[in-house]
């Protein structure tokens, strides 16, 4: 399914994610992005704690940005994939 959505960009995304992870950074995978304020119930989870293939998952850009800033200041998922969730 990702290949269909991302097309020829999938291979590039895999390279970028692997580079970030190999350097000990956190790769964020967000669902559909929406406009709006940061979710007051937002949370960030590791890939293993997320629902598998939740196509309905969406978060506002502000929610994702806040999660990324939190991770930069206090890493909770170094060298791993994290998912910012609105709830």
PDB file of N, CA and C in Angstrom:
ATOM      1  N   UNK A   1       0.822  -1.190   0.000  1.00  0.00           N
ATOM      2  CA  UNK A   1       0.000   0.000   0.000  1.00  0.00           C
ATOM      3  C   UNK A   1       0.868   1.256   0.000  1.00  0.00           C
ATOM      4  N   UNK A   2       1.944   1.255   0.801  1.00  0.00           N
ATOM      5  CA  UNK A   2       2.818   2.426   0.824  1.00  0.00           C
ATOM      6  C   UNK A   2       3.424   2.699  -0.546  1.00  0.00           C
ATOM      7  N   UNK A   3       3.771   1.640  -1.257  1.00  0.00           N
ATOM      8  CA  UNK A   3       4.345   1.817  -2.587  1.00  0.00           C
ATOM      9  C   UNK A   3       3.350   2.527  -3.508  1.00  0.00           C
ATOM     10  N   UNK A   4       2.081   2.216  -3.343  1.00  0.00           N
ATOM     11  CA  UNK A   4       1.057   2.849  -4.182  1.00  0.00           C
ATOM     12  C   UNK A   4       0.898   4.329  -3.826  1.00  0.00           C
ATOM     13  N   UNK A   5       0.950   4.635  -2.539  1.00  0.00           N
ATOM     14  CA  UNK A   5       0.767   6.014  -2.086  1.00  0.00           C
ATOM     15  C   UNK A   5       2.012   6.856  -2.358  1.00  0.00           C
ATOM     16  N   UNK A   6       3.170   6.320  -2.016  1.00  0.00           N
ATOM     17  CA  UNK A   6       4.408   7.095  -2.144  1.00  0.00           C
ATOM     18  C   UNK A   6       5.079   6.967  -3.508  1.00  0.00           C
ATOM     19  N   UNK A   7       4.742   5.940  -4.241  1.00  0.00           N
ATOM     20  CA  UNK A   7       5.328   5.759  -5.561  1.00  0.00           C
ATOM     21  C   UNK A   7       6.832   5.641  -5.498  1.00  0.00           C
ATOM     22  N   UNK A   8       7.509   6.380  -6.384  1.00  0.00           N
ATOM     23  CA  UNK A   8       8.961   6.300  -6.448  1.00  0.00           C
ATOM     24  C   UNK A   8       9.646   6.980  -5.259  1.00  0.00           C
ATOM     25  N   UNK A   9       8.892   7.638  -4.394  1.00  0.00           N
ATOM     26  CA  UNK A   9       9.478   8.285  -3.210  1.00  0.00           C
ATOM     27  C   UNK A   9       9.686   7.310  -2.059  1.00  0.00           C
ATOM     28  N   UNK A  10       9.116   6.116  -2.125  1.00  0.00           N
ATOM     29  CA  UNK A  10       9.242   5.147  -1.041  1.00  0.00           C
ATOM     30  C   UNK A  10      10.692   4.751  -0.802  1.00  0.00           C
ATOM     31  N   UNK A  11      11.431   4.459  -1.847  1.00  0.00           N
ATOM     32  CA  UNK A  11      12.836   4.064  -1.693  1.00  0.00           C
ATOM     33  C   UNK A  11      13.634   5.176  -1.022  1.00  0.00           C
ATOM     34  N   UNK A  12      13.365   6.407  -1.400  1.00  0.00           N
ATOM     35  CA  UNK A  12      14.057   7.551  -0.787  1.00  0.00           C
ATOM     36  C   UNK A  12      13.696   7.672   0.689  1.00  0.00           C
ATOM     37  N   UNK A  13      12.437   7.467   1.025  1.00  0.00           N
ATOM     38  CA  UNK A  13      12.003   7.541   2.421  1.00  0.00           C
ATOM     39  C   UNK A  13      12.697   6.482   3.256  1.00  0.00           C
ATOM     40  N   UNK A  14      12.829   5.281   2.725  1.00  0.00           N
ATOM     41  CA  UNK A  14      13.501   4.195   3.444  1.00  0.00           C
ATOM     42  C   UNK A  14      14.956   4.564   3.709  1.00  0.00           C
ATOM     43  N   UNK A  15      15.645   5.125   2.719  1.00  0.00           N
ATOM     44  CA  UNK A  15      17.039   5.534   2.890  1.00  0.00           C
ATOM     45  C   UNK A  15      17.153   6.620   3.962  1.00  0.00           C
ATOM     46  N   UNK A  16      16.276   7.608   3.901  1.00  0.00           N
ATOM     47  CA  UNK A  16      16.306   8.697   4.880  1.00  0.00           C
ATOM     48  C   UNK A  16      16.029   8.170   6.292  1.00  0.00           C
ATOM     49  N   UNK A  17      14.992   7.360   6.443  1.00  0.00           N
ATOM     50  CA  UNK A  17      14.677   6.787   7.759  1.00  0.00           C
ATOM     51  C   UNK A  17      15.854   5.984   8.298  1.00  0.00           C
ATOM     52  N   UNK A  18      16.440   5.140   7.461  1.00  0.00           N
ATOM     53  CA  UNK A  18      17.562   4.313   7.916  1.00  0.00           C
ATOM     54  C   UNK A  18      18.768   5.156   8.298  1.00  0.00           C
ATOM     55  N   UNK A  19      18.999   6.249   7.597  1.00  0.00           N
ATOM     56  CA  UNK A  19      20.111   7.150   7.927  1.00  0.00           C
ATOM     57  C   UNK A  19      19.883   7.801   9.283  1.00  0.00           C
ATOM     58  N   UNK A  20      18.677   8.286   9.510  1.00  0.00           N
ATOM     59  CA  UNK A  20      18.334   8.918  10.792  1.00  0.00           C
ATOM     60  C   UNK A  20      18.450   7.905  11.935  1.00  0.00           C
ATOM     61  N   UNK A  21      17.907   6.718  11.737  1.00  0.00           N
ATOM     62  CA  UNK A  21      17.941   5.692  12.784  1.00  0.00           C
ATOM     63  C   UNK A  21      19.369   5.242  13.079  1.00  0.00           C
ATOM     64  N   UNK A  22      20.187   5.085  12.053  1.00  0.00           N
ATOM     65  CA  UNK A  22      21.573   4.660  12.243  1.00  0.00           C
ATOM     66  C   UNK A  22      22.376   5.703  13.023  1.00  0.00           C
ATOM     67  N   UNK A  23      21.993   6.949  12.908  1.00  0.00           N
ATOM     68  CA  UNK A  23      22.669   8.023  13.636  1.00  0.00           C
ATOM     69  C   UNK A  23      22.126   8.184  15.050  1.00  0.00           C
ATOM     70  N   UNK A  24      21.155   7.348  15.431  1.00  0.00           N
ATOM     71  CA  UNK A  24      20.578   7.433  16.772  1.00  0.00           C
ATOM     72  C   UNK A  24      19.439   8.421  16.883  1.00  0.00           C
ATOM     73  N   UNK A  25      18.976   8.933  15.760  1.00  0.00           N
ATOM     74  CA  UNK A  25      17.862   9.875  15.766  1.00  0.00           C
ATOM     75  C   UNK A  25      16.527   9.152  15.778  1.00  0.00           C
ATOM     76  N   UNK A  26      15.482   9.928  15.804  1.00  0.00           N
ATOM     77  CA  UNK A  26      14.121   9.388  15.815  1.00  0.00           C
ATOM     78  C   UNK A  26      13.459   9.691  14.483  1.00  0.00           C
ATOM     79  N   UNK A  27      12.906   8.680  13.851  1.00  0.00           N
ATOM     80  CA  UNK A  27      12.141   8.871  12.623  1.00  0.00           C
ATOM     81  C   UNK A  27      10.669   8.946  13.007  1.00  0.00           C
ATOM     82  N   UNK A  28      10.018  10.014  12.612  1.00  0.00           N
ATOM     83  CA  UNK A  28       8.592  10.173  12.905  1.00  0.00           C
ATOM     84  C   UNK A  28       7.774   9.736  11.711  1.00  0.00           C
ATOM     85  N   UNK A  29       6.759   8.923  11.958  1.00  0.00           N
ATOM     86  CA  UNK A  29       5.804   8.526  10.939  1.00  0.00           C
ATOM     87  C   UNK A  29       4.444   9.046  11.395  1.00  0.00           C
ATOM     88  N   UNK A  30       3.948  10.010  10.693  1.00  0.00           N
ATOM     89  CA  UNK A  30       2.653  10.589  11.050  1.00  0.00           C
ATOM     90  C   UNK A  30       1.602  10.135  10.051  1.00  0.00           C
ATOM     91  N   UNK A  31       0.381  10.057  10.520  1.00  0.00           N
ATOM     92  CA  UNK A  31      -0.729   9.731   9.631  1.00  0.00           C
ATOM     93  C   UNK A  31      -1.093  10.950   8.808  1.00  0.00           C
ATOM     94  N   UNK A  32      -2.335  11.056   8.446  1.00  0.00           N
ATOM     95  CA  UNK A  32      -2.806  12.201   7.679  1.00  0.00           C
ATOM     96  C   UNK A  32      -2.654  13.471   8.499  1.00  0.00           C
ATOM     97  N   UNK A  33      -2.105  14.508   7.880  1.00  0.00           N
ATOM     98  CA  UNK A  33      -1.928  15.780   8.574  1.00  0.00           C
ATOM     99  C   UNK A  33      -3.127  16.683   8.334  1.00  0.00           C
ATOM    100  N   UNK A  34      -3.522  17.379   9.376  1.00  0.00           N
ATOM    101  CA  UNK A  34      -4.654  18.296   9.293  1.00  0.00           C
ATOM    102  C   UNK A  34      -4.231  19.650   9.847  1.00  0.00           C
ATOM    103  N   UNK A  35      -4.985  20.665   9.516  1.00  0.00           N
ATOM    104  CA  UNK A  35      -4.771  21.981  10.108  1.00  0.00           C
ATOM    105  C   UNK A  35      -5.493  22.027  11.443  1.00  0.00           C
ATOM    106  N   UNK A  36      -5.047  22.903  12.312  1.00  0.00           N
ATOM    107  CA  UNK A  36      -5.713  23.056  13.598  1.00  0.00           C
ATOM    108  C   UNK A  36      -4.708  23.149  14.727  1.00  0.00           C
ATOM    109  N   UNK A  37      -5.216  23.313  15.931  1.00  0.00           N
ATOM    110  CA  UNK A  37      -4.336  23.475  17.088  1.00  0.00           C
ATOM    111  C   UNK A  37      -3.738  22.145  17.548  1.00  0.00           C
ATOM    112  N   UNK A  38      -2.762  22.272  18.407  1.00  0.00           N
ATOM    113  CA  UNK A  38      -2.152  21.091  19.031  1.00  0.00           C
ATOM    114  C   UNK A  38      -3.199  20.368  19.881  1.00  0.00           C
ATOM    115  N   UNK A  39      -3.214  19.059  19.788  1.00  0.00           N
ATOM    116  CA  UNK A  39      -4.163  18.271  20.562  1.00  0.00           C
ATOM    117  C   UNK A  39      -3.761  18.264  22.041  1.00  0.00           C
ATOM    118  N   UNK A  40      -4.685  18.583  22.941  1.00  0.00           N
ATOM    119  CA  UNK A  40      -4.350  18.562  24.365  1.00  0.00           C
ATOM    120  C   UNK A  40      -4.134  17.144  24.896  1.00  0.00           C
ATOM    121  N   UNK A  41      -4.579  16.142  24.141  1.00  0.00           N
ATOM    122  CA  UNK A  41      -4.427  14.746  24.581  1.00  0.00           C
ATOM    123  C   UNK A  41      -3.363  14.009  23.767  1.00  0.00           C
ATOM    124  N   UNK A  42      -2.503  14.771  23.110  1.00  0.00           N
ATOM    125  CA  UNK A  42      -1.516  14.147  22.239  1.00  0.00           C
ATOM    126  C   UNK A  42      -0.558  13.267  23.016  1.00  0.00           C
ATOM    127  N   UNK A  43      -0.005  12.295  22.299  1.00  0.00           N
ATOM    128  CA  UNK A  43       1.003  11.425  22.877  1.00  0.00           C
ATOM    129  C   UNK A  43       1.856  10.883  21.747  1.00  0.00           C
ATOM    130  N   UNK A  44       3.020  10.423  22.099  1.00  0.00           N
ATOM    131  CA  UNK A  44       3.912   9.819  21.121  1.00  0.00           C
ATOM    132  C   UNK A  44       4.175   8.394  21.564  1.00  0.00           C
ATOM    133  N   UNK A  45       4.083   7.466  20.624  1.00  0.00           N
ATOM    134  CA  UNK A  45       4.313   6.058  20.945  1.00  0.00           C
ATOM    135  C   UNK A  45       5.343   5.490  19.987  1.00  0.00           C
ATOM    136  N   UNK A  46       5.955   4.404  20.411  1.00  0.00           N
ATOM    137  CA  UNK A  46       6.856   3.685  19.538  1.00  0.00           C
ATOM    138  C   UNK A  46       6.066   2.884  18.530  1.00  0.00           C
ATOM    139  N   UNK A  47       6.721   2.485  17.484  1.00  0.00           N
ATOM    140  CA  UNK A  47       6.059   1.766  16.399  1.00  0.00           C
ATOM    141  C   UNK A  47       5.359   0.498  16.880  1.00  0.00           C
ATOM    142  N   UNK A  48       5.980  -0.218  17.808  1.00  0.00           N
ATOM    143  CA  UNK A  48       5.392  -1.474  18.297  1.00  0.00           C
ATOM    144  C   UNK A  48       4.124  -1.238  19.121  1.00  0.00           C
ATOM    145  N   UNK A  49       3.973  -0.057  19.710  1.00  0.00           N
ATOM    146  CA  UNK A  49       2.809   0.234  20.548  1.00  0.00           C
ATOM    147  C   UNK A  49       1.641   0.804  19.742  1.00  0.00           C
ATOM    148  N   UNK A  50       1.856   1.058  18.468  1.00  0.00           N
ATOM    149  CA  UNK A  50       0.815   1.668  17.647  1.00  0.00           C
ATOM    150  C   UNK A  50      -0.105   0.605  17.060  1.00  0.00           C
ATOM    151  N   UNK A  51      -1.293   1.011  16.736  1.00  0.00           N
ATOM    152  CA  UNK A  51      -2.227   0.120  16.050  1.00  0.00           C
ATOM    153  C   UNK A  51      -1.676  -0.186  14.671  1.00  0.00           C
ATOM    154  N   UNK A  52      -1.743  -1.418  14.238  1.00  0.00           N
ATOM    155  CA  UNK A  52      -1.220  -1.746  12.913  1.00  0.00           C
ATOM    156  C   UNK A  52      -2.050  -1.130  11.802  1.00  0.00           C
ATOM    157  N   UNK A  53      -1.392  -0.458  10.911  1.00  0.00           N
ATOM    158  CA  UNK A  53      -1.997   0.120   9.713  1.00  0.00           C
ATOM    159  C   UNK A  53      -3.316   0.838   9.986  1.00  0.00           C
ATOM    160  N   UNK A  54      -3.254   1.842  10.836  1.00  0.00           N
ATOM    161  CA  UNK A  54      -4.440   2.630  11.160  1.00  0.00           C
ATOM    162  C   UNK A  54      -4.582   3.741  10.121  1.00  0.00           C
ATOM    163  N   UNK A  55      -5.332   3.478   9.075  1.00  0.00           N
ATOM    164  CA  UNK A  55      -5.476   4.449   7.997  1.00  0.00           C
ATOM    165  C   UNK A  55      -6.300   5.666   8.407  1.00  0.00           C
ATOM    166  N   UNK A  56      -6.995   5.578   9.516  1.00  0.00           N
ATOM    167  CA  UNK A  56      -7.785   6.704   9.987  1.00  0.00           C
ATOM    168  C   UNK A  56      -7.019   7.634  10.908  1.00  0.00           C
ATOM    169  N   UNK A  57      -5.790   7.271  11.244  1.00  0.00           N
ATOM    170  CA  UNK A  57      -5.002   8.097  12.165  1.00  0.00           C
ATOM    171  C   UNK A  57      -4.672   9.435  11.515  1.00  0.00           C
ATOM    172  N   UNK A  58      -4.956  10.507  12.220  1.00  0.00           N
ATOM    173  CA  UNK A  58      -4.562  11.822  11.739  1.00  0.00           C
ATOM    174  C   UNK A  58      -4.224  12.703  12.926  1.00  0.00           C
ATOM    175  N   UNK A  59      -3.398  13.684  12.665  1.00  0.00           N
ATOM    176  CA  UNK A  59      -2.978  14.630  13.700  1.00  0.00           C
ATOM    177  C   UNK A  59      -2.769  15.974  13.024  1.00  0.00           C
ATOM    178  N   UNK A  60      -2.897  17.025  13.804  1.00  0.00           N
ATOM    179  CA  UNK A  60      -2.652  18.345  13.236  1.00  0.00           C
ATOM    180  C   UNK A  60      -1.143  18.547  13.085  1.00  0.00           C
ATOM    181  N   UNK A  61      -0.786  19.433  12.213  1.00  0.00           N
ATOM    182  CA  UNK A  61       0.626  19.767  12.017  1.00  0.00           C
ATOM    183  C   UNK A  61       1.231  20.277  13.317  1.00  0.00           C
ATOM    184  N   UNK A  62       0.466  21.045  14.079  1.00  0.00           N
ATOM    185  CA  UNK A  62       0.960  21.557  15.363  1.00  0.00           C
ATOM    186  C   UNK A  62       1.210  20.420  16.344  1.00  0.00           C
ATOM    187  N   UNK A  63       0.379  19.406  16.336  1.00  0.00           N
ATOM    188  CA  UNK A  63       0.563  18.246  17.213  1.00  0.00           C
ATOM    189  C   UNK A  63       1.848  17.505  16.849  1.00  0.00           C
ATOM    190  N   UNK A  64       2.072  17.308  15.558  1.00  0.00           N
ATOM    191  CA  UNK A  64       3.280  16.619  15.105  1.00  0.00           C
ATOM    192  C   UNK A  64       4.514  17.450  15.432  1.00  0.00           C
ATOM    193  N   UNK A  65       4.447  18.740  15.186  1.00  0.00           N
ATOM    194  CA  UNK A  65       5.588  19.614  15.480  1.00  0.00           C
ATOM    195  C   UNK A  65       5.922  19.604  16.973  1.00  0.00           C
ATOM    196  N   UNK A  66       4.906  19.640  17.821  1.00  0.00           N
ATOM    197  CA  UNK A  66       5.137  19.608  19.272  1.00  0.00           C
ATOM    198  C   UNK A  66       5.793  18.298  19.687  1.00  0.00           C
ATOM    199  N   UNK A  67       5.350  17.199  19.094  1.00  0.00           N
ATOM    200  CA  UNK A  67       5.945  15.892  19.402  1.00  0.00           C
ATOM    201  C   UNK A  67       7.414  15.860  18.985  1.00  0.00           C
ATOM    202  N   UNK A  68       7.709  16.421  17.833  1.00  0.00           N
ATOM    203  CA  UNK A  68       9.089  16.444  17.357  1.00  0.00           C
ATOM    204  C   UNK A  68       9.971  17.329  18.243  1.00  0.00           C
ATOM    205  N   UNK A  69       9.452  18.461  18.679  1.00  0.00           N
ATOM    206  CA  UNK A  69      10.219  19.324  19.586  1.00  0.00           C
ATOM    207  C   UNK A  69      10.453  18.631  20.925  1.00  0.00           C
ATOM    208  N   UNK A  70       9.434  17.977  21.440  1.00  0.00           N
ATOM    209  CA  UNK A  70       9.595  17.215  22.689  1.00  0.00           C
ATOM    210  C   UNK A  70      10.707  16.180  22.547  1.00  0.00           C
ATOM    211  N   UNK A  71      10.706  15.472  21.426  1.00  0.00           N
ATOM    212  CA  UNK A  71      11.704  14.420  21.192  1.00  0.00           C
ATOM    213  C   UNK A  71      13.106  15.019  21.078  1.00  0.00           C
ATOM    214  N   UNK A  72      13.219  16.196  20.470  1.00  0.00           N
ATOM    215  CA  UNK A  72      14.523  16.848  20.342  1.00  0.00           C
ATOM    216  C   UNK A  72      15.061  17.272  21.707  1.00  0.00           C
ATOM    217  N   UNK A  73      14.167  17.738  22.578  1.00  0.00           N
ATOM    218  CA  UNK A  73      14.586  18.200  23.906  1.00  0.00           C
ATOM    219  C   UNK A  73      14.817  17.056  24.879  1.00  0.00           C
ATOM    220  N   UNK A  74      13.961  16.042  24.830  1.00  0.00           N
ATOM    221  CA  UNK A  74      14.067  14.895  25.734  1.00  0.00           C
ATOM    222  C   UNK A  74      13.786  13.627  24.935  1.00  0.00           C
ATOM    223  N   UNK A  75      14.828  13.049  24.353  1.00  0.00           N
ATOM    224  CA  UNK A  75      14.620  11.871  23.508  1.00  0.00           C
ATOM    225  C   UNK A  75      13.974  10.708  24.264  1.00  0.00           C
ATOM    226  N   UNK A  76      12.912  10.199  23.695  1.00  0.00           N
ATOM    227  CA  UNK A  76      12.232   9.046  24.268  1.00  0.00           C
ATOM    228  C   UNK A  76      12.311   7.839  23.351  1.00  0.00           C
ATOM    229  N   UNK A  77      12.698   8.092  22.085  1.00  0.00           N
ATOM    230  CA  UNK A  77      12.736   7.028  21.091  1.00  0.00           C
ATOM    231  C   UNK A  77      14.003   7.124  20.227  1.00  0.00           C
ATOM    232  N   UNK A  78      15.171   7.248  20.848  1.00  0.00           N
ATOM    233  CA  UNK A  78      16.392   7.360  20.039  1.00  0.00           C
ATOM    234  C   UNK A  78      16.647   6.078  19.238  1.00  0.00           C
ATOM    235  N   UNK A  79      16.966   6.262  17.977  1.00  0.00           N
ATOM    236  CA  UNK A  79      17.237   5.117  17.113  1.00  0.00           C
ATOM    237  C   UNK A  79      16.016   4.297  16.783  1.00  0.00           C
ATOM    238  N   UNK A  80      14.828   4.901  16.919  1.00  0.00           N
ATOM    239  CA  UNK A  80      13.589   4.155  16.704  1.00  0.00           C
ATOM    240  C   UNK A  80      12.587   5.013  15.927  1.00  0.00           C
ATOM    241  N   UNK A  81      11.520   4.361  15.512  1.00  0.00           N
ATOM    242  CA  UNK A  81      10.416   5.049  14.833  1.00  0.00           C
ATOM    243  C   UNK A  81       9.381   5.415  15.873  1.00  0.00           C
ATOM    244  N   UNK A  82       8.908   6.660  15.823  1.00  0.00           N
ATOM    245  CA  UNK A  82       7.884   7.129  16.749  1.00  0.00           C
ATOM    246  C   UNK A  82       6.690   7.646  15.954  1.00  0.00           C
ATOM    247  N   UNK A  83       5.526   7.536  16.551  1.00  0.00           N
ATOM    248  CA  UNK A  83       4.305   8.012  15.925  1.00  0.00           C
ATOM    249  C   UNK A  83       3.631   9.040  16.828  1.00  0.00           C
ATOM    250  N   UNK A  84       3.452  10.255  16.332  1.00  0.00           N
ATOM    251  CA  UNK A  84       2.717  11.254  17.093  1.00  0.00           C
ATOM    252  C   UNK A  84       1.216  11.020  16.907  1.00  0.00           C
ATOM    253  N   UNK A  85       0.514  10.884  17.998  1.00  0.00           N
ATOM    254  CA  UNK A  85      -0.923  10.618  17.945  1.00  0.00           C
ATOM    255  C   UNK A  85      -1.684  11.765  18.605  1.00  0.00           C
ATOM    256  N   UNK A  86      -2.830  12.079  18.071  1.00  0.00           N
ATOM    257  CA  UNK A  86      -3.637  13.161  18.618  1.00  0.00           C
ATOM    258  C   UNK A  86      -4.296  12.762  19.933  1.00  0.00           C
ATOM    259  N   UNK A  87      -4.504  11.466  20.146  1.00  0.00           N
ATOM    260  CA  UNK A  87      -5.177  11.002  21.374  1.00  0.00           C
ATOM    261  C   UNK A  87      -4.460   9.807  21.945  1.00  0.00           C
TER     262      UNK A  87
END
